[in-house]
Amino acid sequence: MPDYRITHQTVYQHAAPAGAAWQMLQLQPRTEPSQECVDFQLELQPAAPDLTTRQDFFGNTRHFFSLREPHAKLSITSHAVVRREAPLLPLPGLSQPLTEARERVRLSIQTGEDCRLEQYLCGTTHVPLLAAAAAIAEPIDPSTPTLEWIAALGWQFAETFTFDAKATTVSTPLTTVLETKRGVCQDFTHLFLSCVRQHGLPAAYVSGYLLTNPPPGQPRLQGADAMHAWASVFVPDIGWVDYDPTNSCFTAQGHIVVARGRDYADVSPTRGVFSGSYSPILRVAVTVEPVE
């Protein structure tokens, strides 16, 4: 099982000193069946005397801190070492048909066997249940084995949408993404969730990192990566299966999980407020590299 080293730096630069700050972070990679967070350190400048940690409802690790002194810049740097292997999946053709899987899910919720699945079928602010999103899966036969159906939906996304880092922002609605057919991983994941949920399968949002490889003969660039996002779909008898709609693939060992939730609002890496400051400049730099 290979190890990866992740460095994630977030810097807030204020035009005039902020009087105080209150921040919540979700930067610590999860420990789960295919992944172990071996080490995690946070470096805060200025230092915060009241850093605390707790787990949220979804099992993600959250860090909280406040600064009560004026500061012109706040730097948050996380250092993590993660041991990760590719999740094991059965052959896609051996999974039950989508029609059977969604009926199993419906009965599981109705009988109380697993009521927690229902929250991953509902619409949210970031994942409205749009008819146009559900229609993306119309060409796929619902009697298709569920894992094959998920992969086929991913290829529908690849043929329909174009990755464009300048096309959207965090607040761009899905209706715009559907109209322009352009966006980034966050947009494609929210759209994928909207489609899958409307076809009866619980689906969650996953934030994390993706190992990227430099061109042959070129050094790995420091700070050039970014956080990534993908979907996790519940399949009866198999469990939660992670799929990356941006890259049209089931996740592999290079997909490092940080947080899971219903949409981006549940897993945002940093969230907080500043007093006495307006619209600070935000800079983010991420490096993911194998541990030799």
CSV table of C-alpha atoms in Angstrom, one decimal:
chain,number,residue,atom,x,y,z
A,1,MET,CA,0.0,0.0,0.0
A,2,PRO,CA,1.8,3.2,-1.2
A,3,ASP,CA,2.2,6.3,1.0
A,4,TYR,CA,1.5,9.9,-0.2
A,5,ARG,CA,2.5,13.2,1.3
A,6,ILE,CA,0.1,16.1,1.0
A,7,THR,CA,0.9,19.8,1.7
A,8,HIS,CA,-2.1,22.1,1.5
A,9,GLN,CA,-1.6,25.9,2.2
A,10,THR,CA,-4.4,28.5,2.4
A,11,VAL,CA,-3.4,32.1,2.8
A,12,TYR,CA,-5.8,35.0,3.5
A,13,GLN,CA,-4.2,38.4,2.8
A,14,HIS,CA,-6.1,41.5,4.1
A,15,ALA,CA,-5.8,45.0,2.7
A,16,ALA,CA,-5.9,46.2,6.3
A,17,PRO,CA,-5.4,44.2,9.4
A,18,ALA,CA,-8.4,42.0,10.5
A,19,GLY,CA,-9.3,42.4,14.1
A,20,ALA,CA,-10.1,38.8,14.7
A,21,ALA,CA,-10.9,35.5,13.0
A,22,TRP,CA,-13.0,32.4,13.6
A,23,GLN,CA,-12.3,29.4,11.4
A,24,MET,CA,-13.4,25.8,10.8
A,25,LEU,CA,-11.2,23.5,8.8
A,26,GLN,CA,-11.8,20.1,7.1
A,27,LEU,CA,-8.3,19.2,5.9
A,28,GLN,CA,-7.4,16.0,7.7
A,29,PRO,CA,-7.7,12.9,5.4
A,30,ARG,CA,-10.0,10.2,6.6
A,31,THR,CA,-9.1,6.7,7.9
A,32,GLU,CA,-11.3,4.1,6.3
A,33,PRO,CA,-11.1,0.6,4.7
A,34,SER,CA,-8.9,1.6,1.7
A,35,GLN,CA,-7.0,4.4,3.4
A,36,GLU,CA,-5.1,5.3,6.5
A,37,CYS,CA,-4.1,8.8,7.6
A,38,VAL,CA,-0.6,8.0,9.1
A,39,ASP,CA,0.2,11.5,10.2
A,40,PHE,CA,-1.4,15.0,10.2
A,41,GLN,CA,-0.1,18.3,11.4
A,42,LEU,CA,-1.5,21.8,11.2
A,43,GLU,CA,0.7,24.9,11.0
A,44,LEU,CA,-1.1,28.2,11.7
A,45,GLN,CA,0.5,31.7,11.4
A,46,PRO,CA,-0.3,33.6,13.6
A,47,ALA,CA,-0.5,30.7,16.0
A,48,ALA,CA,-3.9,30.0,17.6
A,49,PRO,CA,-4.0,29.1,21.3
A,50,ASP,CA,-7.4,27.4,21.2
A,51,LEU,CA,-7.2,24.9,18.4
A,52,THR,CA,-9.7,22.1,19.0
A,53,THR,CA,-10.7,18.9,17.1
A,54,ARG,CA,-14.0,17.0,16.8
A,55,GLN,CA,-15.8,14.6,14.4
A,56,ASP,CA,-18.9,15.7,12.6
A,57,PHE,CA,-22.0,13.6,11.8
A,58,PHE,CA,-20.4,12.1,8.7
A,59,GLY,CA,-17.2,11.0,10.5
A,60,ASN,CA,-15.1,13.8,9.1
A,61,THR,CA,-12.4,15.5,11.3
A,62,ARG,CA,-13.0,19.2,11.9
A,63,HIS,CA,-10.5,21.7,13.5
A,64,PHE,CA,-11.7,24.9,15.0
A,65,PHE,CA,-9.7,27.9,16.1
A,66,SER,CA,-9.9,31.7,16.7
A,67,LEU,CA,-7.5,34.6,16.6
A,68,ARG,CA,-8.2,37.5,18.8
A,69,GLU,CA,-5.3,39.7,17.7
A,70,PRO,CA,-5.1,42.0,14.6
A,71,HIS,CA,-3.4,40.3,11.7
A,72,ALA,CA,-2.8,41.3,8.1
A,73,LYS,CA,-2.3,37.7,6.9
A,74,LEU,CA,-3.5,34.3,8.0
A,75,SER,CA,-1.7,31.2,6.8
A,76,ILE,CA,-3.1,27.7,7.3
A,77,THR,CA,-0.8,24.9,6.2
A,78,SER,CA,-1.7,21.2,6.6
A,79,HIS,CA,0.9,18.4,6.3
A,80,ALA,CA,-0.5,14.8,5.9
A,81,VAL,CA,0.9,11.4,5.1
A,82,VAL,CA,-1.7,9.0,3.8
A,83,ARG,CA,-1.4,5.3,3.1
A,84,ARG,CA,-3.8,4.5,0.2
A,85,GLU,CA,-4.8,1.5,-1.9
A,86,ALA,CA,-7.3,1.1,-4.7
A,87,PRO,CA,-10.7,0.0,-3.4
A,88,LEU,CA,-11.7,-3.5,-4.4
A,89,LEU,CA,-14.8,-3.9,-6.6
A,90,PRO,CA,-16.5,-6.9,-8.1
A,91,LEU,CA,-16.8,-7.2,-11.8
A,92,PRO,CA,-19.3,-4.5,-12.9
A,93,GLY,CA,-21.4,-7.0,-14.9
A,94,LEU,CA,-21.9,-9.1,-11.7
A,95,SER,CA,-23.7,-6.3,-9.8
A,96,GLN,CA,-27.5,-6.4,-9.7
A,97,PRO,CA,-29.6,-4.4,-12.2
A,98,LEU,CA,-30.3,-0.8,-11.4
A,99,THR,CA,-34.1,-1.5,-11.2
A,100,GLU,CA,-33.4,-4.1,-8.5
A,101,ALA,CA,-30.9,-2.0,-6.6
A,102,ARG,CA,-33.1,1.1,-6.3
A,103,GLU,CA,-36.0,-1.1,-5.1
A,104,ARG,CA,-33.7,-2.6,-2.5
A,105,VAL,CA,-32.8,0.9,-1.4
A,106,ARG,CA,-36.5,2.0,-1.2
A,107,LEU,CA,-37.4,-1.0,0.9
A,108,SER,CA,-34.4,-0.5,3.2
A,109,ILE,CA,-35.5,3.0,4.0
A,110,GLN,CA,-39.2,2.1,4.2
A,111,THR,CA,-38.7,-0.7,6.7
A,112,GLY,CA,-36.2,1.2,8.8
A,113,GLU,CA,-33.3,-1.1,7.9
A,114,ASP,CA,-31.2,1.9,7.0
A,115,CYS,CA,-33.0,5.2,7.3
A,116,ARG,CA,-29.7,7.1,6.9
A,117,LEU,CA,-29.7,6.4,3.2
A,118,GLU,CA,-32.7,8.8,2.7
A,119,GLN,CA,-30.6,11.9,3.3
A,120,TYR,CA,-28.5,11.0,0.2
A,121,LEU,CA,-31.6,10.8,-2.0
A,122,CYS,CA,-32.9,14.3,-1.2
A,123,GLY,CA,-32.1,17.6,-3.0
A,124,THR,CA,-30.0,20.3,-1.4
A,125,THR,CA,-29.0,23.9,-2.1
A,126,HIS,CA,-26.0,22.7,-4.2
A,127,VAL,CA,-27.7,19.6,-5.5
A,128,PRO,CA,-31.2,20.5,-6.8
A,129,LEU,CA,-33.1,17.6,-8.3
A,130,LEU,CA,-33.3,19.0,-11.8
A,131,ALA,CA,-35.2,17.1,-14.6
A,132,ALA,CA,-32.4,18.0,-17.0
A,133,ALA,CA,-29.9,16.3,-14.8
A,134,ALA,CA,-32.0,13.2,-14.5
A,135,ALA,CA,-32.3,13.2,-18.3
A,136,ILE,CA,-28.6,12.7,-18.8
A,137,ALA,CA,-29.1,9.0,-17.9
A,138,GLU,CA,-32.1,8.5,-20.3
A,139,PRO,CA,-30.0,6.7,-23.0
A,140,ILE,CA,-28.9,4.0,-20.4
A,141,ASP,CA,-31.1,0.9,-20.0
A,142,PRO,CA,-32.2,0.7,-16.3
A,143,SER,CA,-31.9,-3.1,-16.4
A,144,THR,CA,-28.1,-2.6,-16.8
A,145,PRO,CA,-26.0,-3.9,-13.9
A,146,THR,CA,-25.7,-1.1,-11.5
A,147,LEU,CA,-21.9,-0.7,-11.7
A,148,GLU,CA,-22.1,-0.7,-15.4
A,149,TRP,CA,-24.9,1.8,-15.3
A,150,ILE,CA,-22.7,4.2,-13.1
A,151,ALA,CA,-19.8,3.8,-15.6
A,152,ALA,CA,-22.1,4.4,-18.6
A,153,LEU,CA,-23.4,7.6,-16.9
A,154,GLY,CA,-19.8,8.7,-16.5
A,155,TRP,CA,-19.2,8.3,-20.2
A,156,GLN,CA,-22.4,10.3,-20.9
A,157,PHE,CA,-20.8,13.1,-18.8
A,158,ALA,CA,-17.6,12.9,-20.7
A,159,GLU,CA,-19.4,13.2,-24.0
A,160,THR,CA,-21.6,16.1,-22.8
A,161,PHE,CA,-19.5,18.3,-20.6
A,162,THR,CA,-16.1,20.1,-21.0
A,163,PHE,CA,-13.8,20.8,-18.1
A,164,ASP,CA,-13.1,24.5,-17.9
A,165,ALA,CA,-11.5,26.0,-14.8
A,166,LYS,CA,-12.7,29.5,-15.7
A,167,ALA,CA,-16.3,28.7,-16.5
A,168,THR,CA,-17.8,28.6,-13.0
A,169,THR,CA,-17.3,29.7,-9.4
A,170,VAL,CA,-18.3,28.1,-6.1
A,171,SER,CA,-21.7,29.8,-6.3
A,172,THR,CA,-22.5,29.0,-10.0
A,173,PRO,CA,-25.9,27.2,-10.1
A,174,LEU,CA,-26.2,23.8,-11.8
A,175,THR,CA,-28.7,25.2,-14.2
A,176,THR,CA,-25.9,27.3,-15.7
A,177,VAL,CA,-23.6,24.3,-15.9
A,178,LEU,CA,-26.3,22.4,-17.8
A,179,GLU,CA,-26.8,25.3,-20.2
A,180,THR,CA,-23.1,26.0,-20.9
A,181,LYS,CA,-22.0,22.3,-20.5
A,182,ARG,CA,-18.8,23.6,-18.9
A,183,GLY,CA,-17.4,23.5,-15.4
A,184,VAL,CA,-15.1,21.9,-12.9
A,185,CYS,CA,-15.0,18.8,-10.7
A,186,GLN,CA,-17.3,20.4,-8.1
A,187,ASP,CA,-19.9,21.2,-10.7
A,188,PHE,CA,-19.7,17.7,-12.3
A,189,THR,CA,-20.0,16.0,-9.0
A,190,HIS,CA,-23.1,18.0,-7.9
A,191,LEU,CA,-24.7,17.3,-11.3
A,192,PHE,CA,-23.8,13.6,-11.1
A,193,LEU,CA,-25.4,13.4,-7.6
A,194,SER,CA,-28.5,15.1,-8.9
A,195,CYS,CA,-28.9,12.6,-11.7
A,196,VAL,CA,-28.1,9.5,-9.6
A,197,ARG,CA,-30.4,10.5,-6.7
A,198,GLN,CA,-33.3,11.0,-9.1
A,199,HIS,CA,-32.7,7.5,-10.4
A,200,GLY,CA,-33.1,6.0,-6.9
A,201,LEU,CA,-29.6,5.5,-5.7
A,202,PRO,CA,-28.2,7.3,-2.6
A,203,ALA,CA,-25.2,9.4,-3.6
A,204,ALA,CA,-22.7,11.4,-1.5
A,205,TYR,CA,-20.2,14.1,-2.2
A,206,VAL,CA,-16.5,13.4,-1.6
A,207,SER,CA,-13.7,16.0,-1.3
A,208,GLY,CA,-10.1,15.0,-1.4
A,209,TYR,CA,-6.9,15.0,-3.5
A,210,LEU,CA,-5.9,13.4,-6.7
A,211,LEU,CA,-2.3,12.5,-7.5
A,212,THR,CA,-1.2,14.0,-10.8
A,213,ASN,CA,1.8,12.9,-12.7
A,214,PRO,CA,4.2,15.4,-14.4
A,215,PRO,CA,5.1,15.0,-18.1
A,216,PRO,CA,7.9,12.4,-18.7
A,217,GLY,CA,11.3,13.9,-17.7
A,218,GLN,CA,9.7,16.9,-15.9
A,219,PRO,CA,9.9,17.5,-12.1
A,220,ARG,CA,6.8,17.5,-10.0
A,221,LEU,CA,5.6,21.0,-9.5
A,222,GLN,CA,5.2,22.2,-5.9
A,223,GLY,CA,1.9,23.8,-5.0
A,224,ALA,CA,0.4,23.3,-8.5
A,225,ASP,CA,-2.3,20.8,-7.6
A,226,ALA,CA,-5.8,21.6,-6.1
A,227,MET,CA,-8.5,19.8,-4.1
A,228,HIS,CA,-10.6,17.4,-6.1
A,229,ALA,CA,-14.2,16.2,-5.8
A,230,TRP,CA,-16.1,13.0,-6.8
A,231,ALA,CA,-19.2,11.0,-6.0
A,232,SER,CA,-19.9,8.0,-3.8
A,233,VAL,CA,-22.9,5.8,-4.7
A,234,PHE,CA,-24.5,3.3,-2.5
A,235,VAL,CA,-25.0,-0.1,-4.2
A,236,PRO,CA,-26.9,-2.8,-2.2
A,237,ASP,CA,-24.7,-5.9,-1.3
A,238,ILE,CA,-21.5,-3.9,-2.3
A,239,GLY,CA,-21.7,-0.7,-0.2
A,240,TRP,CA,-20.5,2.8,-1.1
A,241,VAL,CA,-18.7,2.9,-4.4
A,242,ASP,CA,-16.6,6.0,-5.3
A,243,TYR,CA,-16.8,7.3,-8.9
A,244,ASP,CA,-15.0,10.3,-10.4
A,245,PRO,CA,-17.3,11.9,-13.1
A,246,THR,CA,-14.7,14.4,-14.1
A,247,ASN,CA,-12.3,11.7,-15.2
A,248,SER,CA,-14.9,9.1,-16.1
A,249,CYS,CA,-13.5,6.4,-13.8
A,250,PHE,CA,-14.0,4.5,-10.5
A,251,THR,CA,-11.5,5.9,-8.0
A,252,ALA,CA,-8.1,4.4,-7.6
A,253,GLN,CA,-5.2,4.6,-5.2
A,254,GLY,CA,-4.4,8.2,-6.3
A,255,HIS,CA,-7.8,9.4,-5.0
A,256,ILE,CA,-7.2,10.5,-1.4
A,257,VAL,CA,-10.4,11.0,0.7
A,258,VAL,CA,-10.6,14.0,3.0
A,259,ALA,CA,-14.3,14.4,3.8
A,260,ARG,CA,-17.7,12.9,2.8
A,261,GLY,CA,-21.1,14.6,3.0
A,262,ARG,CA,-24.3,15.5,1.1
A,263,ASP,CA,-22.8,18.3,-1.0
A,264,TYR,CA,-19.9,20.8,-1.0
A,265,ALA,CA,-21.4,22.7,2.0
A,266,ASP,CA,-20.8,19.7,4.2
A,267,VAL,CA,-17.1,19.2,3.3
A,268,SER,CA,-15.7,22.7,2.5
A,269,PRO,CA,-12.0,22.7,3.5
A,270,THR,CA,-12.1,26.1,5.2
A,271,ARG,CA,-14.9,28.2,6.5
A,272,GLY,CA,-15.1,31.1,8.8
A,273,VAL,CA,-15.4,34.9,9.3
A,274,PHE,CA,-13.1,37.8,10.0
A,275,SER,CA,-13.9,41.0,11.9
A,276,GLY,CA,-12.8,44.4,10.5
A,277,SER,CA,-11.9,42.9,7.0
A,278,TYR,CA,-13.7,43.0,3.7
A,279,SER,CA,-13.0,40.4,0.9
A,280,PRO,CA,-9.5,39.3,1.7
A,281,ILE,CA,-7.4,37.9,-1.2
A,282,LEU,CA,-7.3,34.1,-1.0
A,283,ARG,CA,-4.4,31.9,-2.3
A,284,VAL,CA,-4.4,28.1,-2.2
A,285,ALA,CA,-1.5,25.8,-3.1
A,286,VAL,CA,-1.6,22.0,-2.9
A,287,THR,CA,1.1,19.4,-3.5
A,288,VAL,CA,0.5,15.7,-3.6
A,289,GLU,CA,3.5,13.4,-4.1
A,290,PRO,CA,4.4,9.8,-3.4
A,291,VAL,CA,6.7,9.1,-0.4
A,292,GLU,CA,9.8,7.5,-1.8
